[in-house]
Amino acid sequence: KAGVTQTPRYLIKTRGQQVTLSCSPISGHRSVSWYQQTPGQGLQFLFEYFSETQRNKGNFPGRFSGRQFSNSRSEMNVSTLELGDSALYLCASSLAVGSDIQYFGAGTRLSVL
Amino acid sequence: DQQVKQNSPSLSVQEGRISILNCDYTNSMFDYFLWYKKYPAEGPTFLISISSIKDKNEDGRFTVFLNKSAKHLSLHIVPSQPGDSAVYFCAASASNNDMRFGAGTRLTVKP
């Protein structure tokens, strides 16, 4: 069974641009959560989607948004990029919303110049 | 490919006893290991870490043990408290490379 797939693996953008990251969950998993990992802040929760609806949201500005498609694939969008958005963005899939067991993807490393 | 595995999805212990959470990895290049704790509807928070030059790191009630030859690490919590009930993720990375996470183990500490 294929794991969680995140694309692209690496991305370089400049300030002010916008970016879209993609996450394909494990087949059969309907919940997708997004996290931002930085050396200073650690792992921070962005949002969780289930059945195409955002179910939980972390404390991030509105520049960070996401969506989930009917096939459970999810995208995360960051608009008006700032230098501080440089981070590893991780996606995790699980069978149901709020599930304890989450399977993480390898992440997308975003560098904002 | 699951390079970091937590084979026990759940663990239940009595308050005051020791909790032992286990984690196995396959990549011999991993040299830094972390444990995160996650409460429902929140993101994981960092708990404790260990680098490959050590085999033990202790922080209060939490101790992480690393067995490099077995590619195994464990988190010991003693004494366990009801507030320790959460999901615990182990993670590993190889020098400046991205971190890989296990799937998590739910710990329930019963009063």
XYZ file of C-alpha atoms in Angstrom:
224
model
C 0.000 0.000 0.000
C 1.494 3.341 -1.000
C 2.232 5.806 1.757
C 1.398 9.473 1.998
C 2.786 11.322 -1.004
C 3.668 14.991 -0.923
C 4.675 17.001 -3.953
C 6.861 18.744 -4.679
C 9.620 17.684 -2.277
C 11.490 20.956 -2.579
C 10.371 24.414 -3.603
C 12.055 27.793 -3.835
C 9.931 30.931 -4.017
C 10.441 34.643 -3.497
C 8.647 36.957 -1.126
C 5.197 37.962 -2.270
C 4.634 34.910 -4.398
C 2.094 32.249 -3.634
C 2.589 28.497 -3.451
C 0.453 25.378 -3.588
C 1.520 22.116 -1.995
C -0.126 18.779 -2.628
C -0.754 15.760 -0.449
C -2.135 12.381 -1.487
C -3.210 10.339 1.537
C -3.005 6.607 1.972
C -5.742 4.889 0.007
C -8.855 4.700 2.150
C -7.803 7.484 4.492
C -10.237 10.370 4.502
C -8.593 12.762 6.908
C -5.621 14.925 6.003
C -3.790 17.190 8.437
C -1.145 19.757 7.619
C 1.758 20.815 9.850
C 4.540 23.364 9.613
C 7.904 22.435 11.034
C 10.587 25.039 11.715
C 13.739 24.796 13.856
C 12.536 27.495 16.211
C 8.838 26.678 16.521
C 8.905 22.925 16.178
C 5.880 21.192 14.721
C 2.794 23.390 14.461
C -0.673 22.314 13.412
C -2.153 24.148 10.443
C -5.488 22.485 9.702
C -7.272 19.202 9.238
C -9.637 18.232 6.454
C -12.166 15.436 6.374
C -14.713 14.771 3.645
C -13.746 17.977 1.858
C -14.449 20.090 4.946
C -12.018 21.818 7.262
C -12.618 20.291 10.685
C -9.871 21.816 12.811
C -7.660 24.840 12.396
C -4.485 25.961 14.061
C -3.340 29.488 14.812
C -2.070 30.631 11.432
C -2.953 33.755 9.431
C -5.466 33.678 6.618
C -2.628 33.557 4.076
C -2.563 29.836 4.820
C -5.477 27.975 3.333
C -6.286 24.515 2.162
C -8.828 22.336 0.538
C -9.641 18.691 0.091
C -10.999 17.002 -2.977
C -13.525 14.215 -3.270
C -10.705 11.677 -3.647
C -9.317 12.888 -0.291
C -6.274 14.492 -1.886
C -5.519 17.806 -0.259
C -3.776 21.000 -1.246
C -2.362 23.710 0.917
C -1.916 27.245 -0.364
C 0.175 30.036 1.055
C -0.296 33.469 -0.473
C 1.942 36.527 -0.232
C 4.897 34.488 0.975
C 7.107 35.860 3.726
C 10.650 34.864 4.618
C 9.326 33.295 7.815
C 7.227 30.859 5.825
C 10.383 28.929 4.984
C 9.804 25.572 6.603
C 9.104 21.912 6.118
C 5.401 21.362 5.498
C 4.183 17.956 6.528
C 0.971 16.253 5.655
C -0.457 13.360 7.635
C -3.342 11.094 6.737
C -5.621 9.055 8.938
C -8.792 7.050 8.587
C -11.039 9.497 10.398
C -11.003 13.028 11.738
C -9.259 13.359 15.072
C -7.776 9.900 14.701
C -4.903 9.099 16.982
C -2.856 7.295 14.406
C -1.532 9.489 11.618
C 0.809 8.560 8.815
C 3.161 11.322 7.788
C 4.460 12.112 4.342
C 8.081 13.037 3.715
C 7.178 16.719 3.545
C 7.724 19.638 1.205
C 10.716 21.828 1.985
C 9.773 25.416 1.110
C 12.446 28.079 0.938
C 11.354 31.687 0.579
C 14.068 34.056 -0.660
C 8.266 3.490 2.831
C 7.920 3.574 6.576
C 11.434 4.258 7.778
C 10.178 4.878 11.285
C 7.734 2.428 12.806
C 5.712 2.408 15.969
C 4.225 -1.055 16.005
C 1.916 -0.580 18.970
C -1.019 1.683 18.159
C -2.073 1.807 21.798
C -0.788 1.221 25.317
C -2.633 1.294 28.631
C -0.894 1.538 32.016
C -1.884 2.189 35.594
C -1.085 5.512 37.222
C 2.252 5.380 38.993
C 3.601 2.572 36.830
C 6.151 2.836 34.039
C 5.056 3.497 30.453
C 7.361 2.226 27.728
C 6.754 3.365 24.174
C 8.787 1.757 21.427
C 9.992 2.885 18.039
C 12.012 1.087 15.341
C 13.770 2.569 12.351
C 15.356 1.177 9.223
C 17.661 3.935 8.010
C 21.111 3.564 9.581
C 21.891 7.154 8.567
C 19.448 8.573 11.125
C 21.412 10.389 13.792
C 18.842 12.456 15.641
C 15.661 11.206 17.250
C 12.747 12.965 18.865
C 9.547 12.184 20.678
C 6.465 14.347 20.285
C 3.318 14.324 22.375
C -0.063 15.111 20.875
C -3.380 15.875 22.540
C -6.654 15.624 20.588
C -7.333 18.531 18.214
C -3.852 19.948 18.808
C -0.571 19.685 16.957
C 2.262 17.564 18.339
C 4.563 19.242 20.846
C 8.203 18.395 21.318
C 8.919 16.217 24.333
C 12.496 14.941 24.342
C 15.291 14.168 21.889
C 18.507 12.189 21.635
C 21.415 12.259 19.242
C 23.155 9.135 18.039
C 26.274 9.868 20.066
C 24.327 9.073 23.205
C 22.346 6.052 24.286
C 20.262 7.723 26.958
C 18.761 11.121 27.621
C 16.735 11.959 30.684
C 14.425 14.865 31.428
C 12.449 14.556 34.619
C 10.033 11.653 34.354
C 10.920 11.107 30.698
C 13.885 9.065 29.504
C 14.703 8.104 25.949
C 16.945 5.128 25.246
C 18.661 4.536 21.925
C 19.958 1.162 20.778
C 21.745 1.856 17.503
C 22.685 -1.741 16.794
C 19.031 -2.748 17.032
C 17.817 0.461 15.382
C 15.431 0.865 18.247
C 14.514 3.640 20.612
C 12.144 3.758 23.494
C 10.530 6.390 25.675
C 10.107 5.603 29.352
C 7.722 7.607 31.502
C 7.946 6.974 35.209
C 5.854 7.387 37.177
C 3.033 7.663 34.659
C 0.321 10.210 35.354
C -3.203 10.552 33.899
C -2.107 13.807 32.246
C 0.382 11.805 30.214
C -2.518 10.273 28.281
C -1.924 11.358 24.700
C -0.574 10.122 21.405
C 3.201 9.890 21.197
C 5.073 10.147 17.908
C 8.694 9.247 17.416
C 10.660 10.924 14.655
C 14.123 10.549 13.172
C 16.348 12.532 10.870
C 19.735 12.163 9.177
C 22.048 15.205 9.413
C 20.128 18.197 8.101
C 17.737 16.034 6.190
C 14.021 16.025 6.698
C 12.467 14.240 9.565
C 10.501 11.007 9.272
C 7.689 10.249 11.693
C 6.192 7.089 13.086
C 2.430 6.627 13.026
C 1.985 7.221 16.744
C 1.065 5.258 19.886
C -1.887 6.232 22.053
C -0.995 6.048 25.724
C -3.797 5.824 28.271
C -2.868 6.186 31.922
C -5.646 4.946 34.190
C -6.099 6.486 37.664
